[in-house]
Coordinates of C-alpha atoms (C1' of nucleotides) in Angstrom, one line a residue:
Chain A
M58 CA -88.2 -22.9 -29.9
L59 CA -91.1 -23.6 -27.5
E60 CA -93.4 -20.8 -25.7
P61 CA -94.5 -21.0 -22.4
T62 CA -97.5 -21.4 -24.0
A63 CA -97.1 -24.5 -25.3
P64 CA -99.7 -27.0 -24.7
N65 CA -97.1 -29.3 -21.7
T66 CA -97.2 -26.3 -20.2
E67 CA -98.7 -26.4 -16.3
V68 CA -98.5 -23.7 -13.4
S69 CA -95.9 -24.2 -10.2
R70 CA -98.0 -24.2 -7.6
S71 CA -96.4 -28.1 -6.3
S72 CA -93.2 -25.7 -5.1
A73 CA -92.4 -28.9 -2.9
T74 CA -90.7 -30.2 -6.0
I75 CA -89.0 -27.3 -5.9
I76 CA -85.5 -28.2 -4.9
P77 CA -83.5 -24.6 -4.3
G78 CA -80.2 -26.1 -4.6
A79 CA -78.0 -23.1 -5.6
A80 CA -80.0 -20.5 -3.6
L81 CA -79.0 -22.2 -0.6
A82 CA -75.1 -22.8 -2.2
V83 CA -75.6 -19.2 -2.9
A84 CA -76.1 -18.5 1.0
Q85 CA -74.0 -20.7 2.9
V86 CA -70.8 -18.7 2.0
F87 CA -72.5 -15.1 1.2
D88 CA -72.3 -12.9 3.9
R89 CA -76.0 -13.1 6.5
A90 CA -76.0 -16.3 6.5
G91 CA -79.1 -16.9 8.7
E92 CA -80.8 -13.9 6.0
Q93 CA -83.4 -16.2 3.6
N94 CA -83.6 -15.5 0.4
R95 CA -86.5 -13.7 -0.6
L96 CA -85.6 -13.7 -4.9
D97 CA -85.9 -17.8 -4.4
Q98 CA -89.1 -17.0 -2.1
S99 CA -90.1 -14.9 -4.9
L100 CA -89.2 -17.6 -7.5
H101 CA -91.3 -20.4 -5.8
R102 CA -94.8 -18.2 -6.9
M103 CA -94.1 -16.6 -10.7
G104 CA -93.0 -18.9 -12.8
A105 CA -95.2 -21.6 -15.3
V106 CA -93.2 -24.7 -15.6
I107 CA -92.4 -26.7 -19.1
S108 CA -91.0 -30.2 -19.7
Y109 CA -89.3 -30.7 -22.1
P110 CA -88.5 -34.4 -23.6
R111 CA -84.0 -35.0 -24.1
Q112 CA -82.6 -33.7 -26.4
A113 CA -85.1 -30.5 -27.2
E114 CA -83.4 -27.0 -27.7
I115 CA -84.9 -25.1 -24.7
F116 CA -83.7 -21.5 -26.3
V117 CA -81.2 -21.0 -29.3
V118 CA -78.4 -17.9 -30.8
N119 CA -80.6 -15.5 -30.9
D120 CA -83.5 -15.7 -29.7
A121 CA -85.3 -12.9 -27.6
A122 CA -83.5 -13.5 -24.1
D123 CA -86.9 -12.9 -22.0
Y124 CA -86.4 -15.6 -20.0
L125 CA -84.6 -17.0 -16.7
Y126 CA -85.3 -21.3 -16.5
R127 CA -84.7 -22.9 -13.2
V128 CA -84.2 -25.8 -13.6
I129 CA -86.9 -28.5 -11.2
S130 CA -85.4 -31.8 -13.3
G131 CA -83.1 -33.5 -15.3
I132 CA -80.1 -32.0 -16.6
V133 CA -79.3 -29.3 -19.0
Q134 CA -77.1 -27.9 -21.0
T135 CA -75.9 -24.5 -22.9
Y136 CA -73.9 -24.4 -25.8
R137 CA -73.1 -23.1 -29.2
V138 CA -71.3 -24.5 -32.3
V139 CA -68.7 -22.3 -33.8
S140 CA -66.9 -23.5 -37.3
G141 CA -68.3 -26.7 -36.7
R142 CA -66.8 -27.2 -33.5
R143 CA -69.3 -27.2 -30.5
Q144 CA -68.4 -26.1 -27.1
I145 CA -70.7 -26.7 -23.5
G146 CA -71.1 -23.1 -22.1
G147 CA -72.3 -25.1 -18.6
F148 CA -74.5 -28.4 -17.4
Y149 CA -77.3 -27.2 -14.8
V150 CA -78.5 -29.1 -12.7
P151 CA -81.6 -29.0 -10.3
G152 CA -82.0 -25.8 -8.3
D153 CA -79.2 -24.0 -11.3
I154 CA -80.5 -20.8 -13.1
F155 CA -79.7 -20.6 -16.1
G156 CA -80.3 -18.4 -19.0
I157 CA -79.0 -14.9 -17.8
E158 CA -77.6 -12.8 -20.7
F159 CA -75.5 -10.0 -20.8
S160 CA -77.3 -8.9 -24.2
P161 CA -80.8 -8.8 -25.1
K162 CA -80.3 -11.7 -27.4
R163 CA -79.6 -15.6 -26.3
T164 CA -75.8 -15.9 -26.8
L165 CA -76.3 -19.5 -26.7
S166 CA -79.1 -21.5 -27.5
A167 CA -80.0 -24.2 -24.9
E168 CA -81.2 -27.8 -25.1
A169 CA -82.3 -30.6 -22.8
V170 CA -80.2 -33.9 -22.0
T171 CA -82.0 -36.0 -20.1
D172 CA -86.7 -35.2 -19.4
T173 CA -86.4 -31.8 -17.8
K174 CA -88.8 -29.5 -16.2
V175 CA -88.3 -26.1 -15.6
Q176 CA -90.3 -23.5 -14.2
I177 CA -89.4 -19.8 -16.6
L178 CA -89.5 -16.7 -15.6
K179 CA -90.4 -13.9 -17.0
R180 CA -87.5 -11.2 -17.4
S181 CA -88.8 -8.3 -17.2
A182 CA -90.8 -9.4 -14.4
I183 CA -87.8 -10.3 -12.4
N184 CA -86.0 -6.9 -13.1
A185 CA -89.7 -5.4 -12.0
L186 CA -89.3 -7.1 -8.9
A187 CA -85.3 -5.9 -8.4
G188 CA -86.8 -2.7 -9.2
R189 CA -88.9 -2.8 -6.1
D190 CA -86.9 -4.5 -4.3
A191 CA -82.9 -4.3 -2.9
A192 CA -82.8 -7.9 -1.7
I193 CA -83.8 -9.3 -4.7
A194 CA -81.2 -7.1 -7.5
R195 CA -79.0 -7.9 -4.9
E196 CA -79.7 -11.4 -4.4
L197 CA -79.5 -11.2 -8.9
F198 CA -76.5 -10.2 -8.4
I199 CA -75.1 -12.9 -5.9
L200 CA -76.2 -15.5 -8.5
T201 CA -74.3 -14.5 -11.4
A202 CA -70.8 -13.4 -9.6
R203 CA -71.4 -17.4 -8.9
Q204 CA -71.7 -18.8 -12.3
L205 CA -69.1 -15.7 -13.1
W206 CA -67.0 -17.9 -10.6
R207 CA -67.8 -21.4 -12.5
A208 CA -66.3 -20.0 -15.5
Q209 CA -63.4 -18.8 -13.8
E210 CA -62.7 -22.1 -12.4
R211 CA -63.4 -23.4 -15.9
M212 CA -61.5 -21.6 -18.2
L213 CA -58.6 -22.9 -15.8
L214 CA -59.6 -26.1 -16.4
L215 CA -59.3 -25.7 -20.4
V216 CA -55.5 -24.2 -20.7
K217 CA -54.7 -27.9 -19.1
S218 CA -53.1 -31.1 -19.8
A219 CA -56.6 -34.1 -21.1
Q220 CA -55.4 -36.0 -18.0
E221 CA -56.0 -33.5 -15.7
R222 CA -59.1 -31.7 -17.3
V223 CA -61.4 -35.1 -17.0
A224 CA -60.3 -35.2 -13.8
G225 CA -61.3 -32.1 -13.4
F226 CA -64.5 -32.9 -14.6
L227 CA -65.3 -36.3 -12.4
I228 CA -64.7 -33.7 -9.5
E229 CA -67.2 -30.7 -10.3
M230 CA -69.7 -33.7 -11.5
A231 CA -69.2 -35.2 -8.0
D232 CA -69.1 -31.6 -6.1
R233 CA -72.4 -31.2 -7.5
M234 CA -74.6 -34.5 -8.4
A235 CA -72.9 -37.2 -7.1
T236 CA -74.8 -38.7 -3.9
C237 CA -71.7 -40.7 -2.7
D238 CA -69.0 -42.1 -4.6
A239 CA -70.5 -42.8 -7.6
V240 CA -71.7 -41.2 -9.9
E241 CA -74.1 -41.0 -12.6
L242 CA -73.1 -38.9 -15.5
P243 CA -76.5 -37.8 -17.5
M244 CA -74.6 -36.4 -20.7
S245 CA -72.8 -38.6 -23.3
R246 CA -68.9 -38.6 -24.4
K247 CA -69.7 -35.8 -26.6
D248 CA -71.1 -33.7 -24.6
I249 CA -67.7 -34.3 -22.2
A250 CA -65.3 -33.7 -25.0
D251 CA -67.3 -30.8 -25.9
Y252 CA -67.1 -29.6 -22.3
L253 CA -63.7 -29.6 -22.2
G254 CA -63.2 -28.7 -25.8
L255 CA -61.2 -32.5 -26.8
T256 CA -61.9 -35.5 -28.7
I257 CA -64.3 -38.3 -27.7
E258 CA -61.4 -40.3 -28.7
T259 CA -59.5 -38.8 -25.8
V260 CA -61.8 -38.5 -23.2
S261 CA -62.6 -42.3 -23.4
R262 CA -59.1 -43.4 -23.9
T263 CA -58.8 -40.7 -20.4
L264 CA -61.1 -43.3 -18.1
T265 CA -59.5 -46.0 -19.6
S266 CA -56.4 -44.7 -18.2
M267 CA -57.9 -44.0 -14.8
Q268 CA -59.7 -46.9 -14.1
S269 CA -56.5 -49.5 -14.9
A270 CA -54.7 -46.8 -12.8
A271 CA -57.6 -47.7 -10.2
V272 CA -58.4 -44.5 -9.6
I273 CA -61.7 -44.9 -11.2
E274 CA -64.3 -47.2 -11.8
M275 CA -66.9 -47.5 -15.0
P276 CA -69.7 -50.2 -14.1
T277 CA -70.8 -49.1 -16.9
S278 CA -70.0 -46.1 -19.5
R279 CA -72.4 -43.6 -17.6
C280 CA -71.8 -44.6 -14.3
I281 CA -67.9 -43.7 -12.8
V282 CA -67.1 -44.6 -9.5
L283 CA -64.7 -42.2 -7.5
C284 CA -62.9 -44.8 -5.8
D285 CA -59.2 -43.2 -5.6
R286 CA -59.9 -38.9 -4.8
S287 CA -56.8 -38.0 -3.7
A288 CA -55.4 -39.2 -6.8
L289 CA -57.9 -37.7 -9.1
K290 CA -57.2 -34.3 -6.8
R291 CA -53.3 -34.5 -7.6
L292 CA -54.2 -35.4 -11.5
N293 CA -56.6 -32.5 -11.6
G294 CA -53.3 -30.6 -10.7
S295 CA -54.5 -28.4 -7.4
Chain U
M160 CA -50.4 -6.4 0.2
L161 CA -51.4 -2.5 0.0
E162 CA -53.9 -1.2 2.2
P163 CA -56.1 1.9 0.9
T164 CA -54.6 3.7 3.7
A165 CA -51.0 3.5 2.0
P166 CA -48.6 7.2 1.3
N167 CA -49.6 6.8 -1.9
T168 CA -53.6 7.7 -1.1
E169 CA -55.2 10.2 -2.2
V170 CA -58.9 10.9 -2.0
S171 CA -60.3 11.6 -5.8
R172 CA -62.6 14.9 -6.0
S173 CA -61.0 15.3 -10.4
S174 CA -63.6 13.0 -11.1
A175 CA -63.5 14.7 -14.6
T176 CA -59.9 11.8 -15.1
I177 CA -62.2 8.9 -14.7
I178 CA -63.3 7.1 -17.4
P179 CA -66.6 5.0 -17.7
G180 CA -66.2 3.1 -20.2
A181 CA -67.6 0.1 -18.9
A182 CA -70.4 1.4 -17.3
L183 CA -71.7 3.3 -21.3
A184 CA -70.7 0.3 -22.6
V185 CA -73.1 -1.5 -20.1
A186 CA -76.0 1.1 -20.8
Q187 CA -75.5 1.0 -25.1
V188 CA -76.6 -3.0 -25.0
F189 CA -79.1 -3.2 -22.3
D190 CA -82.5 -2.2 -21.6
R191 CA -83.4 1.7 -21.2
A192 CA -80.6 3.6 -22.9
G193 CA -81.2 7.0 -21.9
E194 CA -81.1 5.8 -18.5
Q195 CA -78.3 7.6 -16.8
N196 CA -76.0 5.3 -15.1
R197 CA -76.6 5.0 -11.0
L198 CA -73.2 3.2 -9.8
D199 CA -71.6 5.2 -11.5
Q200 CA -72.3 8.4 -10.9
S201 CA -72.1 7.1 -6.8
L202 CA -69.2 5.7 -7.6
H203 CA -67.6 8.9 -8.8
R204 CA -67.4 10.4 -5.0
M205 CA -66.8 6.9 -3.5
G206 CA -63.4 5.5 -3.4
A207 CA -59.8 6.6 -3.1
V208 CA -57.4 6.8 -5.3
I209 CA -54.6 5.0 -5.4
S210 CA -51.7 4.5 -7.6
Y211 CA -49.6 1.3 -8.3
P212 CA -46.2 1.2 -9.8
R213 CA -46.0 -1.8 -13.0
Q214 CA -45.6 -4.9 -11.5
A215 CA -46.9 -3.9 -8.1
E216 CA -48.8 -6.8 -6.4
I217 CA -52.8 -5.0 -6.0
F218 CA -53.7 -8.3 -3.9
V219 CA -53.6 -12.1 -3.6
V220 CA -55.2 -15.2 -3.5
N221 CA -56.9 -15.6 0.2
D222 CA -56.8 -11.9 0.9
A223 CA -60.1 -10.5 2.4
A224 CA -62.3 -9.3 -0.9
D225 CA -62.7 -6.5 1.1
Y226 CA -63.5 -3.5 -2.1
L227 CA -64.3 -3.5 -6.2
Y228 CA -61.7 -1.9 -8.2
R229 CA -62.1 0.5 -11.1
V230 CA -59.5 1.5 -13.3
I231 CA -58.5 5.0 -14.0
S232 CA -55.2 4.7 -16.2
G233 CA -52.5 1.5 -17.0
I234 CA -53.7 -2.3 -17.6
V235 CA -54.1 -4.4 -14.6
Q236 CA -54.3 -8.4 -15.1
T237 CA -55.8 -11.2 -12.6
Y238 CA -54.2 -14.7 -12.5
R239 CA -53.0 -17.7 -10.2
V240 CA -50.4 -20.1 -10.5
V241 CA -51.4 -23.7 -10.2
S242 CA -49.2 -26.2 -10.2
G243 CA -46.8 -23.6 -12.1
R244 CA -48.6 -22.5 -14.6
R245 CA -50.1 -19.2 -14.4
Q246 CA -53.9 -19.2 -15.8
I247 CA -54.9 -14.5 -16.4
G248 CA -58.1 -14.2 -15.3
G249 CA -58.0 -11.1 -17.3
F250 CA -57.1 -7.9 -18.5
Y251 CA -58.4 -4.8 -17.8
V252 CA -58.6 -1.6 -19.2
P253 CA -59.1 2.4 -18.1
G254 CA -63.2 2.2 -17.3
D255 CA -63.2 -1.7 -16.0
I256 CA -64.3 -2.4 -12.2
F257 CA -62.1 -5.9 -11.1
G258 CA -62.5 -7.5 -8.2
I259 CA -65.6 -8.3 -8.5
E260 CA -66.1 -12.2 -6.2
F261 CA -68.4 -14.9 -4.7
S262 CA -66.8 -15.4 -1.8
P263 CA -65.3 -13.5 0.3
K264 CA -61.8 -14.4 -0.2
R265 CA -59.6 -14.0 -3.4
T266 CA -59.8 -17.0 -6.0
L267 CA -57.4 -14.8 -8.1
S268 CA -54.9 -12.1 -7.5
A269 CA -54.5 -8.6 -9.3
E270 CA -51.1 -7.4 -10.3
A271 CA -50.3 -4.3 -12.6
V272 CA -49.4 -4.6 -15.8
T273 CA -48.5 -0.8 -16.5
D274 CA -48.0 2.0 -13.5
T275 CA -51.4 2.1 -12.6
K276 CA -53.9 4.5 -10.8
V277 CA -57.3 2.2 -9.5
Q278 CA -60.2 4.2 -7.7
I279 CA -61.1 1.6 -4.9
L280 CA -64.4 1.4 -3.4
K281 CA -65.2 -0.6 -0.2
R282 CA -67.5 -3.7 -0.7
S283 CA -69.3 -3.2 2.2
A284 CA -70.3 0.9 0.9
I285 CA -71.4 -1.0 -2.3
N286 CA -73.7 -3.1 -0.8
A287 CA -75.6 -0.9 1.9
L288 CA -76.3 1.2 -1.1
A289 CA -77.3 -1.3 -3.3
G290 CA -79.6 -2.3 -0.5
R291 CA -81.0 1.3 -0.6
D292 CA -80.7 1.5 -4.3
A293 CA -82.2 -1.4 -6.5
A294 CA -81.1 0.7 -10.0
I295 CA -77.9 1.1 -8.2
A296 CA -77.7 -3.4 -7.1
R297 CA -79.2 -4.1 -10.8
E298 CA -76.5 -1.8 -12.6
L299 CA -74.1 -4.0 -10.2
F300 CA -75.4 -7.7 -11.7
I301 CA -75.4 -5.9 -14.6
L302 CA -71.9 -5.2 -14.4
T303 CA -71.5 -8.5 -13.5
A304 CA -73.6 -10.3 -16.3
R305 CA -70.9 -8.8 -18.6
Q306 CA -68.3 -10.1 -16.7
L307 CA -69.8 -13.6 -17.2
W308 CA -70.0 -12.7 -20.9
R309 CA -66.8 -11.9 -21.4
A310 CA -65.6 -15.4 -20.0
Q311 CA -67.4 -17.1 -21.6
E312 CA -66.3 -15.8 -24.4
R313 CA -62.5 -16.6 -23.5
M314 CA -63.8 -19.6 -22.4
L315 CA -64.6 -20.8 -26.2
L316 CA -61.5 -19.2 -27.6
L317 CA -59.4 -21.8 -25.0
V318 CA -60.8 -24.7 -26.9
K319 CA -59.4 -23.4 -30.5
S320 CA -56.0 -23.4 -31.9
A321 CA -52.9 -21.5 -31.8
Q322 CA -53.7 -19.5 -34.6
E323 CA -57.2 -19.1 -33.6
R324 CA -56.2 -17.7 -30.4
V325 CA -53.8 -15.7 -31.0
A326 CA -56.5 -13.8 -34.0
G327 CA -58.8 -14.1 -31.4
F328 CA -56.8 -12.3 -28.4
L329 CA -55.4 -9.4 -31.4
I330 CA -59.2 -8.6 -32.3
E331 CA -60.7 -8.4 -29.4
M332 CA -57.6 -6.0 -28.0
A333 CA -58.3 -4.2 -31.1
D334 CA -61.7 -3.6 -29.5
R335 CA -60.8 -2.1 -26.3
M336 CA -57.7 -0.7 -27.1
A337 CA -56.8 0.6 -29.9
T338 CA -57.1 3.9 -31.7
C339 CA -57.1 2.3 -35.4
D340 CA -55.6 -0.5 -36.7
A341 CA -52.5 -0.5 -34.4
V342 CA -52.8 -1.9 -31.1
E343 CA -50.0 -1.0 -28.7
L344 CA -49.7 -4.6 -26.3
P345 CA -49.0 -3.2 -22.5
M346 CA -48.4 -7.0 -21.4
S347 CA -45.4 -9.3 -22.2
R348 CA -44.9 -12.4 -24.4
K349 CA -45.7 -14.3 -21.2
D350 CA -48.8 -12.5 -20.6
I351 CA -50.3 -13.4 -23.6
A352 CA -48.9 -17.3 -23.9
D353 CA -50.8 -17.1 -20.1
Y354 CA -54.3 -15.8 -20.9
L355 CA -54.6 -18.1 -24.0
G356 CA -53.1 -21.0 -22.6
L357 CA -50.0 -21.3 -24.9
T358 CA -46.0 -21.1 -24.3
I359 CA -44.2 -17.5 -25.3
E360 CA -42.8 -19.3 -28.2
T361 CA -46.4 -20.7 -29.5
V362 CA -48.2 -16.8 -29.5
S363 CA -44.4 -15.4 -30.9
R364 CA -44.3 -18.3 -33.9
T365 CA -48.0 -17.6 -34.9
L366 CA -47.0 -13.7 -34.9
T367 CA -44.0 -14.3 -36.9
S368 CA -46.7 -16.5 -39.0
M369 CA -49.6 -13.4 -39.6
Q370 CA -46.8 -11.5 -40.9
S371 CA -45.7 -14.2 -43.0
A372 CA -49.0 -13.5 -44.0
A373 CA -49.4 -10.2 -44.6
V374 CA -52.4 -10.3 -41.9
I375 CA -50.4 -8.1 -39.3
E376 CA -47.1 -5.8 -38.6
M377 CA -45.2 -6.1 -36.2
P378 CA -43.0 -2.5 -35.9
T379 CA -41.8 -3.4 -32.6
S380 CA -42.6 -6.7 -30.5
R381 CA -45.2 -4.5 -29.1
C382 CA -46.7 -2.7 -31.2
I383 CA -49.2 -5.0 -34.1
V384 CA -51.0 -3.0 -36.4
L385 CA -54.4 -5.1 -37.9
C386 CA -53.8 -5.0 -41.6
D387 CA -56.3 -6.9 -42.6
R388 CA -58.9 -7.6 -40.2
S389 CA -61.2 -10.1 -41.7
A390 CA -58.7 -12.2 -42.9
L391 CA -58.0 -12.2 -38.8
K392 CA -62.1 -13.0 -38.1
R393 CA -60.8 -16.5 -40.8
L394 CA -57.9 -16.9 -38.9
N395 CA -60.2 -16.8 -35.2
G396 CA -63.2 -19.1 -36.1
S397 CA -65.8 -16.6 -36.6
Chain Z
dC232 C1' -18.7 -3.4 -22.5
dG233 C1' -20.3 -7.0 -20.1
dA234 C1' -24.9 -8.9 -18.0
dT235 C1' -29.5 -9.3 -18.3
dG236 C1' -34.5 -9.3 -19.6
dC237 C1' -37.7 -10.6 -23.3
dG238 C1' -38.5 -11.7 -27.8
dT239 C1' -37.7 -15.6 -31.3
dT240 C1' -36.2 -19.3 -34.1
dG241 C1' -34.8 -24.5 -34.7
dA242 C1' -34.7 -29.5 -33.5
dT243 C1' -36.6 -32.7 -31.3
dA244 C1' -39.9 -35.3 -27.9
dA245 C1' -45.1 -35.2 -26.4
dC246 C1' -49.3 -35.1 -26.4
dT247 C1' -53.5 -34.5 -28.8
dT248 C1' -56.8 -35.2 -33.3
dT249 C1' -57.8 -37.7 -37.1
dC250 C1' -59.4 -42.1 -39.8
dA251 C1' -61.3 -46.7 -39.4
dA252 C1' -62.9 -50.5 -37.3
dA253 C1' -63.9 -53.5 -33.6
dT254 C1' -66.9 -54.0 -30.0
dT255 C1' -70.9 -52.9 -26.8
dT256 C1' -75.1 -50.6 -25.4
dA257 C1' -79.7 -49.3 -26.7
dG258 C1' -83.6 -49.0 -29.1
dT259 C1' -87.5 -51.0 -31.5
dG260 C1' -90.6 -54.8 -33.9
dG261 C1' -91.6 -58.1 -34.1
Chain T
dC80 C1' -88.9 -61.9 -24.5
dC81 C1' -85.7 -61.8 -28.5
dA82 C1' -83.4 -60.6 -32.3
dC83 C1' -82.2 -57.1 -35.3
dT84 C1' -80.7 -52.5 -36.6
dA85 C1' -78.8 -48.1 -35.1
dA86 C1' -76.5 -45.4 -32.1
dA87 C1' -72.6 -45.2 -28.3
dT88 C1' -68.2 -46.1 -26.6
dT89 C1' -63.7 -48.0 -26.8
dT90 C1' -59.3 -49.3 -29.4
dG91 C1' -55.5 -49.1 -32.6
dA92 C1' -52.1 -47.1 -35.2
dA93 C1' -50.6 -42.8 -38.2
dA94 C1' -50.6 -36.9 -38.6
dG95 C1' -51.1 -33.2 -36.5
dT96 C1' -49.9 -29.3 -33.0
dT97 C1' -48.1 -27.8 -29.5
dA98 C1' -44.5 -28.4 -25.7
dT99 C1' -40.0 -28.4 -23.8
dC100 C1' -35.2 -27.8 -24.4
dA101 C1' -31.6 -24.8 -26.7
dA102 C1' -29.5 -21.6 -28.9
dC103 C1' -29.4 -16.8 -30.8
dG104 C1' -30.3 -11.7 -31.1
dC105 C1' -31.6 -7.7 -30.1
dA106 C1' -32.2 -3.9 -26.9
dT107 C1' -31.9 -1.3 -22.3
dC108 C1' -29.0 -0.5 -18.4
dG109 C1' -25.6 0.2 -14.7

DNA sequence: CGATGCGTTGATAACTTTCAAATTTAGTGG
DNA sequence: CCACTAAATTTGAAAGTTATCAACGCATCG
């Protein structure tokens, strides 16, 4: 696994390139709206930035969970392989923080889906910071609560039919990454299938049938246009 | 929905009956082991205790999420109904805390599976406490991280076969509630099915076939004896 | 004793996976 | 830039798994 002292490390001073999406989203829904985000402020000046090429391993199961990571650019996925099957823990887009663990060791692996830059944040430093500053500790809690909420949403997704899962996936991705109605999927069909607990064939067939039903269009296999969001939400079953 | 001022409310002074299972478990795996749990200490003197009869509603979706709850006795489940299907968010046993939300409104409902006593904890009070005391805020974070971890484990469960899910469920319940190898299930087949994203028939058939394979025994439908844990773990696929 | 709720069992239908092959896309070296 | 090769995606047919519909057994409770 790459260490923070790897040659491609560079100290983060150019905070202009850091997209504070996650923190902003939290601020939107939580308690005091005007309150600026102390955690986010602190993180900006905290960690080094590491670049990973496509498919590079960021950490693997059982590594020491000594760092949090914040995505600066690119896409990261966490995953776990159990008895041959790979389950994706989640996808992380710029602004998202990943690597939060309950235990001192990694329970998931993480890899770069595309070329990616991440900022690394020493867990001990964050803990120390949180110990001194209650506001930061509280924000750390909110951040985790948000990921918990997302995990719960996904549990609901995983018990549905293939069509509902794919529809839900497209809606989620559109919400998180889309500029308009077109979603540029950075991940392969295999990644999607593993995320949804389906096979690549089922994902492919479902997308094809949605295209036939004029709910989506696929100019290329990685680009999906959401023609009829209300139909998608109906398919999603909520 | 029942309010904390309901007639069956009683102030919690008899802290001897409160089982700090969740907090202890956290302490076991987290950083400094000797450190006593400030959150837990504070909670003991914080909230009133409410009793709910079997199947009573504790809160429902869209209620204001103004309280955290700590189970004192009995079993609670959170759930959500979406397009006819009910998905169980989780089961909570004595010592567990539930009702953590990212948003100010409930995204899940909660009901008592058995006759239950819960301690209620005002969210604003906890927030205030966390704002003053970084140690408490940090423990709140750890608590949430733990639930996140559990949610992730369950996502892995939900993509498996029926047999693997049921095996995983039995192992989880045995770990959380069993005195020895016998698990007294407090919930119905329907609850189990909704938790695992299966039907009651599939759950029933799977349990029957496990009994035929001498992996478990069922003296009654609610009591399950784990005869062969290693076989269960094999069926669980990990 | 009959009603009711819960759990089990059986038969069939629907859905998803698996295996196989065709087709498209992307990557590489000339 | 093109051609070639490898990888990714789509499509088809058959097999396997789970859901659905229906009936039955069993215990509890008035």
